Tab-separated table of C-alpha atoms in Angstrom:
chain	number	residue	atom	x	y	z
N	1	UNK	CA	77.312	120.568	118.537
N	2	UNK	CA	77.057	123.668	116.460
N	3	UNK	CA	77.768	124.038	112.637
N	4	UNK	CA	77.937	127.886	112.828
N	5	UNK	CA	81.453	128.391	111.875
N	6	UNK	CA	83.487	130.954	113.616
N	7	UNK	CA	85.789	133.198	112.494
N	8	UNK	CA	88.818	132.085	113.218
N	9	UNK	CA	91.439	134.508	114.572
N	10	UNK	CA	94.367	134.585	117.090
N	11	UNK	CA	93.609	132.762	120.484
N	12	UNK	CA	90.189	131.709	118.769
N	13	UNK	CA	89.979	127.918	118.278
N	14	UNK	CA	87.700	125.348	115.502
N	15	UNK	CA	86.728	122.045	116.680
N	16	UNK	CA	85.196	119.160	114.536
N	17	UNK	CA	83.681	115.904	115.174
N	18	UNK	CA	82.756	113.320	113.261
N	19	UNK	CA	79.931	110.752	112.275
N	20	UNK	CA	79.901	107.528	110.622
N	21	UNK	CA	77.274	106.101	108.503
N	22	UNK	CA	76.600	103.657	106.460
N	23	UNK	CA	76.549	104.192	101.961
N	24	UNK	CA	75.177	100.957	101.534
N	25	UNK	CA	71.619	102.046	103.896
N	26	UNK	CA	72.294	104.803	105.493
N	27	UNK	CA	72.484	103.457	108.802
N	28	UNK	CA	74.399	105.320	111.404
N	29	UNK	CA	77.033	103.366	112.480
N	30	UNK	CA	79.106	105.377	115.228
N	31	UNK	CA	77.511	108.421	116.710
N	32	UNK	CA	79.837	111.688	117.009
N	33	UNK	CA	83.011	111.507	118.394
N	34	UNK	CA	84.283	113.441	121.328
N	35	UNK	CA	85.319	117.075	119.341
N	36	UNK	CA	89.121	117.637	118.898
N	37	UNK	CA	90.753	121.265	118.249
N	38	UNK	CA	92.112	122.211	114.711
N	39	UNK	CA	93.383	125.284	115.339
N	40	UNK	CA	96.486	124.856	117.745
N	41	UNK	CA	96.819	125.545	121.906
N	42	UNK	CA	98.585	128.979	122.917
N	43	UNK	CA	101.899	128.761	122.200
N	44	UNK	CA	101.731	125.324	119.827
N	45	UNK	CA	103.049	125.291	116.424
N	46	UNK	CA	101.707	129.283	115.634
N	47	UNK	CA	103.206	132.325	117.485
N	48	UNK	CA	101.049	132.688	121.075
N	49	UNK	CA	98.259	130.657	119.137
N	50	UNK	CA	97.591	131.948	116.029
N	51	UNK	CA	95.540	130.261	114.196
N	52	UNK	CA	96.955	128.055	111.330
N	53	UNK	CA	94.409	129.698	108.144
N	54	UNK	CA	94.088	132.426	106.485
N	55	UNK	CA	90.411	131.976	106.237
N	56	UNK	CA	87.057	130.105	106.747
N	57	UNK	CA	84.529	130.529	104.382
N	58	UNK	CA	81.203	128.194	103.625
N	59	UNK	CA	78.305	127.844	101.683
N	60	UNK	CA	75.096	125.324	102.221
N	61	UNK	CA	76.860	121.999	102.741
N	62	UNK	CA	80.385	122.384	103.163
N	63	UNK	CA	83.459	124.637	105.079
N	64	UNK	CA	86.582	125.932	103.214
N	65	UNK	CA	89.338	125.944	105.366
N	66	UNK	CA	92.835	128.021	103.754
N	67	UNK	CA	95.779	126.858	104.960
N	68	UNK	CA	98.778	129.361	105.557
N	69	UNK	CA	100.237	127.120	102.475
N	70	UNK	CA	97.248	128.074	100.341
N	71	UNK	CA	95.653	124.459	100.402
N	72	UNK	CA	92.015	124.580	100.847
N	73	UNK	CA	90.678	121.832	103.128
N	74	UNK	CA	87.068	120.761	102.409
N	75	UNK	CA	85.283	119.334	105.230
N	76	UNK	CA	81.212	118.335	104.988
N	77	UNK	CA	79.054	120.452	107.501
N	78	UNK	CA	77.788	118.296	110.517
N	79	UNK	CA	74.178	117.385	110.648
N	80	UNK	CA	72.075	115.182	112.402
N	81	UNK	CA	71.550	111.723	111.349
N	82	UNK	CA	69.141	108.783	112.413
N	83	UNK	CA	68.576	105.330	110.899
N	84	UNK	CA	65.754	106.781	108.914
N	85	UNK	CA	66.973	109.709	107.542
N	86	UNK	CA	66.871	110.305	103.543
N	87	UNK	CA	69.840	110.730	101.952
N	88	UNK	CA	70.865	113.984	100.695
N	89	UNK	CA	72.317	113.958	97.352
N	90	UNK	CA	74.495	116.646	97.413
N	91	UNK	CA	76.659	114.385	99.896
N	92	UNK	CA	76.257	110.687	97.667
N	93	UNK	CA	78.687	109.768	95.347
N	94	UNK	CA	78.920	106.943	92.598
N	95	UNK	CA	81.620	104.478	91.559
N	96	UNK	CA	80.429	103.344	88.093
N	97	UNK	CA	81.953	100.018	86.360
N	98	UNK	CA	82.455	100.570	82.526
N	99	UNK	CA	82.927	97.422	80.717
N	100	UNK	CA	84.864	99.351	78.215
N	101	UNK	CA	84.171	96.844	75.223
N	102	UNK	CA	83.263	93.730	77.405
N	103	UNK	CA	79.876	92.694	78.660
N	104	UNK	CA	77.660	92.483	81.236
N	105	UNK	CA	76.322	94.264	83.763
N	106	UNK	CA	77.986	95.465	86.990
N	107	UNK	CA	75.526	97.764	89.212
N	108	UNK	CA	77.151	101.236	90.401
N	109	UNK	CA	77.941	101.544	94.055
N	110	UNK	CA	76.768	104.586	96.125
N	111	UNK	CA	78.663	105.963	98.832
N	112	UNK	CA	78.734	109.127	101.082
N	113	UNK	CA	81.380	111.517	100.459
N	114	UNK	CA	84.995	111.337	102.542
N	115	UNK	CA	84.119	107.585	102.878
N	116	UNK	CA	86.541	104.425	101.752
N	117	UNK	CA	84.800	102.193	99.281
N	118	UNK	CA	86.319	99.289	98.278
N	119	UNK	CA	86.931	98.075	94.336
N	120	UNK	CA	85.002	95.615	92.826
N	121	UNK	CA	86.131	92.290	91.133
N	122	UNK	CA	85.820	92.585	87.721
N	123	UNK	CA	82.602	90.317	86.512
N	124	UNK	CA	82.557	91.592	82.954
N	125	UNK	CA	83.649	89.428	79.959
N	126	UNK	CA	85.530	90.127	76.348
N	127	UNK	CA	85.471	87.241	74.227
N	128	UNK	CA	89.343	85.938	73.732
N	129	UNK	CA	90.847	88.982	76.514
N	130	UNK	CA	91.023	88.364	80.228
N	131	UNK	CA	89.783	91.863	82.652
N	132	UNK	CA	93.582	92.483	85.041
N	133	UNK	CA	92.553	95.988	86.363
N	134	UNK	CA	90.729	99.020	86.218
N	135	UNK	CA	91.538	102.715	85.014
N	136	UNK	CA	89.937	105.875	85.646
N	137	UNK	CA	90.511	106.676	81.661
N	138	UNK	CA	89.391	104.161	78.773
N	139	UNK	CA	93.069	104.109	77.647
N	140	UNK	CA	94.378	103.095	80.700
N	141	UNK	CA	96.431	106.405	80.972
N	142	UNK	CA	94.762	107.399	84.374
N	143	UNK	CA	94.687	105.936	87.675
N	144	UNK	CA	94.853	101.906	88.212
N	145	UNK	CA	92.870	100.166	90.641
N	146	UNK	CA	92.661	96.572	90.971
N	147	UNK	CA	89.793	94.722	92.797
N	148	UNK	CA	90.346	95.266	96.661
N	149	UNK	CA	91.709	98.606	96.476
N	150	UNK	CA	90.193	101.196	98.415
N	151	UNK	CA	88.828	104.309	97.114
N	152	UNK	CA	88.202	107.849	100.032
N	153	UNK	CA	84.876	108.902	98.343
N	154	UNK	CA	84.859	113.071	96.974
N	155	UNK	CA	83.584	113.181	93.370
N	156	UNK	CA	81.642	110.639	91.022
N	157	UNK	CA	84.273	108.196	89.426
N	158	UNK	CA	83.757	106.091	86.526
N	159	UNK	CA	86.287	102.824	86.653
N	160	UNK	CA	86.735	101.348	83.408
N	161	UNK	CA	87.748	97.781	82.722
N	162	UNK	CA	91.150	96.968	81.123
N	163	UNK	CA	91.747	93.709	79.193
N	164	UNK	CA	94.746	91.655	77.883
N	165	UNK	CA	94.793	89.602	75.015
N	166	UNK	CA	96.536	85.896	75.731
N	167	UNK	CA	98.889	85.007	72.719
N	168	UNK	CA	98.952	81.660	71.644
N	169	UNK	CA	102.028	80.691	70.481
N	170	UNK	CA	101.805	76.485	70.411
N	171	UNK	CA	103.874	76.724	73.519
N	172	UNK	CA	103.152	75.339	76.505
N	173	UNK	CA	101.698	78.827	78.375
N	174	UNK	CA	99.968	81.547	76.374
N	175	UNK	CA	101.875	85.294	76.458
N	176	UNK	CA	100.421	88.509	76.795
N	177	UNK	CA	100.467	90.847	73.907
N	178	UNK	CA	102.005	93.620	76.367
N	179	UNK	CA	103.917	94.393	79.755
N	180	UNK	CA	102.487	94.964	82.984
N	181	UNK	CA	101.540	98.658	83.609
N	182	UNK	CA	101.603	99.084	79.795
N	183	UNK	CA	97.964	100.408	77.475
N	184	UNK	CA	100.223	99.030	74.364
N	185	UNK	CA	101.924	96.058	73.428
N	186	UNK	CA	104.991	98.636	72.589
N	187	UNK	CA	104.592	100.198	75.692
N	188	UNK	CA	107.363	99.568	78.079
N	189	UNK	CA	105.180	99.884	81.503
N	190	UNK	CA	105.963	99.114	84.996
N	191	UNK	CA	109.383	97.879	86.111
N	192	UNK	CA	110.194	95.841	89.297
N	193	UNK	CA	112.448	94.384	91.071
N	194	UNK	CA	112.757	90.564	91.289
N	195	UNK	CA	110.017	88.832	93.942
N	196	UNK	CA	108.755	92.611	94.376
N	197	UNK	CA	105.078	93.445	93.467
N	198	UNK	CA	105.100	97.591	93.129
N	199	UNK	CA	106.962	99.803	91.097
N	200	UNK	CA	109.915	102.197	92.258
N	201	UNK	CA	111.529	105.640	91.769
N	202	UNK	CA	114.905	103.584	92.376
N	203	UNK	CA	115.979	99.998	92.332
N	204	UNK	CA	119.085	99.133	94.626
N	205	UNK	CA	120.490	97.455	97.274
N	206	UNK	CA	119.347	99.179	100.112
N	207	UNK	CA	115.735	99.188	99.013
N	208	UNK	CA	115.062	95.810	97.573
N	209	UNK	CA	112.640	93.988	99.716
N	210	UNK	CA	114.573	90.811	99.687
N	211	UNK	CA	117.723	91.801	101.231
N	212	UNK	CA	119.075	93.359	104.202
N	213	UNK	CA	121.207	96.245	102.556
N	214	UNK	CA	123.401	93.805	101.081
N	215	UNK	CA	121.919	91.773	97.707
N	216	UNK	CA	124.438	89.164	99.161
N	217	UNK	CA	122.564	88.920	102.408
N	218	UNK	CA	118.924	87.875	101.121
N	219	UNK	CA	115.976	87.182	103.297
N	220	UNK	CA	113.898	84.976	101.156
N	221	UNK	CA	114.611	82.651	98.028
N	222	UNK	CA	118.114	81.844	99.140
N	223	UNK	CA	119.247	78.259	98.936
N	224	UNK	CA	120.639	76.915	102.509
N	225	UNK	CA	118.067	79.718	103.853
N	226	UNK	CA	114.627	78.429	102.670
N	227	UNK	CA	115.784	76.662	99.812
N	228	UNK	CA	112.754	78.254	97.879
N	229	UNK	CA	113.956	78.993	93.914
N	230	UNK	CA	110.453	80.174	92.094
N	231	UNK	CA	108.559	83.175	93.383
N	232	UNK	CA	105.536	82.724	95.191
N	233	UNK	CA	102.330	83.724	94.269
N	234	UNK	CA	101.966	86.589	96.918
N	235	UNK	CA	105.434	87.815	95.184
N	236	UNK	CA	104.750	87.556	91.487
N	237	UNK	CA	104.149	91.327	90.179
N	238	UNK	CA	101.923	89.783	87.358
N	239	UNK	CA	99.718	87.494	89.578
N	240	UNK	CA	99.427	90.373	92.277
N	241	UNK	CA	98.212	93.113	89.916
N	242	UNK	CA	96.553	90.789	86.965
N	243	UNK	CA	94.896	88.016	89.006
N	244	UNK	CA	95.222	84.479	89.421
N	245	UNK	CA	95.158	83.901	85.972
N	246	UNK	CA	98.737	85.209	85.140
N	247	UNK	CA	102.030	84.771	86.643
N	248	UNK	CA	105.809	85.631	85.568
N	249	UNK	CA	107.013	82.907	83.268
N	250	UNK	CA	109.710	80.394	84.899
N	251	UNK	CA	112.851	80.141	83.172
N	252	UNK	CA	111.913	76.322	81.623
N	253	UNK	CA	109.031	79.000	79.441
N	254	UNK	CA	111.411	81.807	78.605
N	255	UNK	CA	113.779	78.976	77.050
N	256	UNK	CA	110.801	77.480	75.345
N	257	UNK	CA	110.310	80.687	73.751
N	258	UNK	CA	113.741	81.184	72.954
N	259	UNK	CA	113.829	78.035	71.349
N	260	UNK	CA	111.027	77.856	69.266
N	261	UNK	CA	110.445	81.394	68.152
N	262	UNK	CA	112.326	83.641	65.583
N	263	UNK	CA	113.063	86.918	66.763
N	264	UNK	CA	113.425	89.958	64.615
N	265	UNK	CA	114.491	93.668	65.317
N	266	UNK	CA	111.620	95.805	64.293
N	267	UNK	CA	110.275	99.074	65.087
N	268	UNK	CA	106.170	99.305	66.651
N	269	UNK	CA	105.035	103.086	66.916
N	270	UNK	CA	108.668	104.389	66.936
N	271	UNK	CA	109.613	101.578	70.124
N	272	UNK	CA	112.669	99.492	69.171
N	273	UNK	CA	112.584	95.595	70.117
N	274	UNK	CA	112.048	92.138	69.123
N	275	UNK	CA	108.888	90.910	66.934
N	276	UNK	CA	109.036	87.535	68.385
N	277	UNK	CA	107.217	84.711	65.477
N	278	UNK	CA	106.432	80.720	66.872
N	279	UNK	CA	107.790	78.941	64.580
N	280	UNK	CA	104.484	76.467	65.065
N	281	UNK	CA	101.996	78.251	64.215
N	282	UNK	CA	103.104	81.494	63.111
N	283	UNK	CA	101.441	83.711	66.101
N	284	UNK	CA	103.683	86.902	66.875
N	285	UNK	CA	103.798	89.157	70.224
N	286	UNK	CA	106.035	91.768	70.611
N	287	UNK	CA	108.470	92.830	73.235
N	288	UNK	CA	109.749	96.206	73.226
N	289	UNK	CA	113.323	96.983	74.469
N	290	UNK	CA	112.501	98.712	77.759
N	291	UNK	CA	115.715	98.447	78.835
N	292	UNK	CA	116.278	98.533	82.759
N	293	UNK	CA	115.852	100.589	86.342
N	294	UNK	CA	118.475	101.371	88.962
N	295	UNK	CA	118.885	104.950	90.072
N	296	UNK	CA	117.651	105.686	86.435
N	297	UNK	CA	116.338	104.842	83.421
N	298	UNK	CA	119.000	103.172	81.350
N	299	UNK	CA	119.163	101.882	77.693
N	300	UNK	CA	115.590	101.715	75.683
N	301	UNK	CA	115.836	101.177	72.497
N	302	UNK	CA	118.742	98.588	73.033
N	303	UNK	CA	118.488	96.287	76.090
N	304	UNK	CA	115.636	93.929	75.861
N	305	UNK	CA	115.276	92.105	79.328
N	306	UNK	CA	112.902	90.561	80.886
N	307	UNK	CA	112.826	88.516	84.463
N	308	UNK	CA	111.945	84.992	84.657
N	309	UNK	CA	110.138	83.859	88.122
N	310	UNK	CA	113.085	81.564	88.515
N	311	UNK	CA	116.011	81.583	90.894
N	312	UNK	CA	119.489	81.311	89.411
N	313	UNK	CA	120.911	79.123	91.960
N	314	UNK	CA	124.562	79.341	90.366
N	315	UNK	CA	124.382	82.430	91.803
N	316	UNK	CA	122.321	82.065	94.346
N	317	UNK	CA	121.308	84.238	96.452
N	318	UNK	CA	121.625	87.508	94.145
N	319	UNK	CA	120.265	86.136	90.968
N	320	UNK	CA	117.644	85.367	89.057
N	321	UNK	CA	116.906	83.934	85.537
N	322	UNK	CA	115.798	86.003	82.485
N	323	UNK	CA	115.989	86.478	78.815
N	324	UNK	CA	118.786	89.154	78.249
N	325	UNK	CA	119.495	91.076	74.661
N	326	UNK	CA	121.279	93.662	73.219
N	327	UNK	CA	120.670	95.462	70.221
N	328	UNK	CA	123.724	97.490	69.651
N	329	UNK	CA	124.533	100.020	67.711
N	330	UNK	CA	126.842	98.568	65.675
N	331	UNK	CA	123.930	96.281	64.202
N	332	UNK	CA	125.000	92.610	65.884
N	333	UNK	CA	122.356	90.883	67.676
N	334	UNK	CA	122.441	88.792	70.934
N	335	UNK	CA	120.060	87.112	73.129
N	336	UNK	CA	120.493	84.686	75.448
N	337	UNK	CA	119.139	83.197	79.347
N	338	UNK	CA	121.024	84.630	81.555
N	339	UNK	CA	120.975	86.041	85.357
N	340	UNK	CA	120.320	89.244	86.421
N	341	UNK	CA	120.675	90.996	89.772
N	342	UNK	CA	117.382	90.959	91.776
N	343	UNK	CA	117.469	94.442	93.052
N	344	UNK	CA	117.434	95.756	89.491
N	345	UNK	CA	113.979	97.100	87.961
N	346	UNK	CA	113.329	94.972	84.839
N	347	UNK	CA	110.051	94.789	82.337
N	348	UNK	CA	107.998	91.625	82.512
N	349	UNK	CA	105.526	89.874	80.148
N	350	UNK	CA	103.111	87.747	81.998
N	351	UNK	CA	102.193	84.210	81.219
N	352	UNK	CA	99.040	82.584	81.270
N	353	UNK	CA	97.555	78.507	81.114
């Protein structure tokens, strides 16, 4: 195998193979793989076999491949590897773990470029905050990961913890001060549909995980078709992307906190919603008025709902339990349990022990 690089012109073809090796000691896990053709055959997908770039260039360590769209394709030069070769720095990498106001000490991991590398478990601590996730900015305005997730290795990355305060209210579960997917406690964050752990562009019908096209035809939490009525841990949004530790409240905990809070319309860096106040021991969180998700974004400012991990088995199968308000514009005030559609994309505030 060669790592001249030809020039690439019509009826002219580029080949590449691959090895693997190992980031953690270098050793060589799979030797090269039988070469395959980039460029395409006479007469496939070009005209007579022309080749798909517009050019090839390279320096010490790496080909540039243009694409006829203008994409550059970056692909490491082969080379030669045995169990005890050094590594070469210009192809290592480093995933660094920022506590980001915890402690302790989490070593960085080293990798070879165009490798997967999976995310660590967060073992830092923050007196009085639990770690759910990690960010690529401080803020947590850049890219989440959470502990599992897999990382493809092409630049140094610094991951840095995010934390969530617990709220004790004197109720019977702690709150979070803030939604999941939000860096503020005003912050409306992620919404999702009912026994669904990602976000959406869209929340209907036809796409809810649950259902078969028709939110009257459900798959799973149905009673008379598994009889199941609280979500599952493998199906709680908070417990999937915050960790064991957290969990949608059940509808027993929303009505605890309806009935032993105050709730006041406020205003928290220009958000509209509800400063909710125990009325034990005078703790406050606050839940913004995100309003709610189906083909769009409908009603911030005024709709303050949030799911419950509770099926509403008066309506079963198409409903679930939640805390539902309305701060219209003509200055009345509502809130109340209620059921909402499980297909719809709503906010939710984890709960904790």
């Amino acid at each position: 195998w060669s790592t001249t690089v030809p020039a690439v012109g019509t009826l002219q073809y580029l080949w590449f193979t691959v090895a693997k090796i190992s980031g953690a000691d270098n050793t060589l896990l799979s030797n090269w793989s039988t070469p395959q053709r980039l460029t395409p055959k006479d007469g496939e997908k070009g005209d007579k076999g022309d080749s798909m770039f517009q050019a090839v260039t390279q320096d010490s360590n790496f080909v540039y491949l243009t694409l006829l769209d203008s994409t550059i394709v970056k692909l490491v030069k082969a080379r030669e590897i045995s169990n005890n070769d050094q590594p070469n720095s210009e192809f290592i990498f480093t995933i660094t773990y920022d506590p980001n106001g915890g402690e302790g000490v989490m070593q960085k991991d080293t990798f070879y470029y165009g490798l997967s590398a999976s995310v660590k478990l967060c073992t830092f601590t923050k007196e009085g905050h639990y770690s759910i996730n990690w960010n690529t900015n401080p803020t947590g305005t850049g890219a989440s990961y959470k502990a599992g997730d897999q990382l493809t290795i092409d630049r140094n990355i610094t991951l840095y913890a995010q934390w969530i305060e617990p709220i004790d209210l004197g109720l019977s579960v702690k709150w979070a001060n803030a939604n999941i997917g939000a860096n503020a406690p005003e912050s409306y964050g992620y919404y999702y549909a009912w026994g669904e752990v990602e976000p959406k562009n869209t929340y209907v019908e036809y796409n809810y995980k649950w259902c078969n096209g028709d939110i009257s035809n459900t798959t799973k939490y149905s009673i008379g078709l598994d009889d199941k009525t609280t979500l599952e841990p493998e199906d709680d949004a908070a417990t999937v992307n915050w960790g064991i530790s957290w969990r949608i409240p059940t509808k027993s905990e929303i009505t605890e906190l309806y009935n032993n809070c105050t709730f006041t319309v406020t205003t928290q860096n220009g958000k509209t919603g509800y400063k909710v106040t125990s009325n034990i021991n005078g703790n406050s969180i606050f839940l913004p008025a995100a309003g709610y998700r189906n083909e769009k974004l409908n009603l911030t400012d005024r709709y303050c709902w949030y799911m419950s991990s509770s099926l509403d088995t008066s309506a079963s199968p198409y409903k679930a339990w939640g805390i539902r308000s309305d701060l219209s514009s003509s200055g009345s005030v509502s809130i109340w349990i209620d059921g909402f559609y499980r297909d719809l994309g709503l906010s939710i505030r984890p709960v904790c022990p």
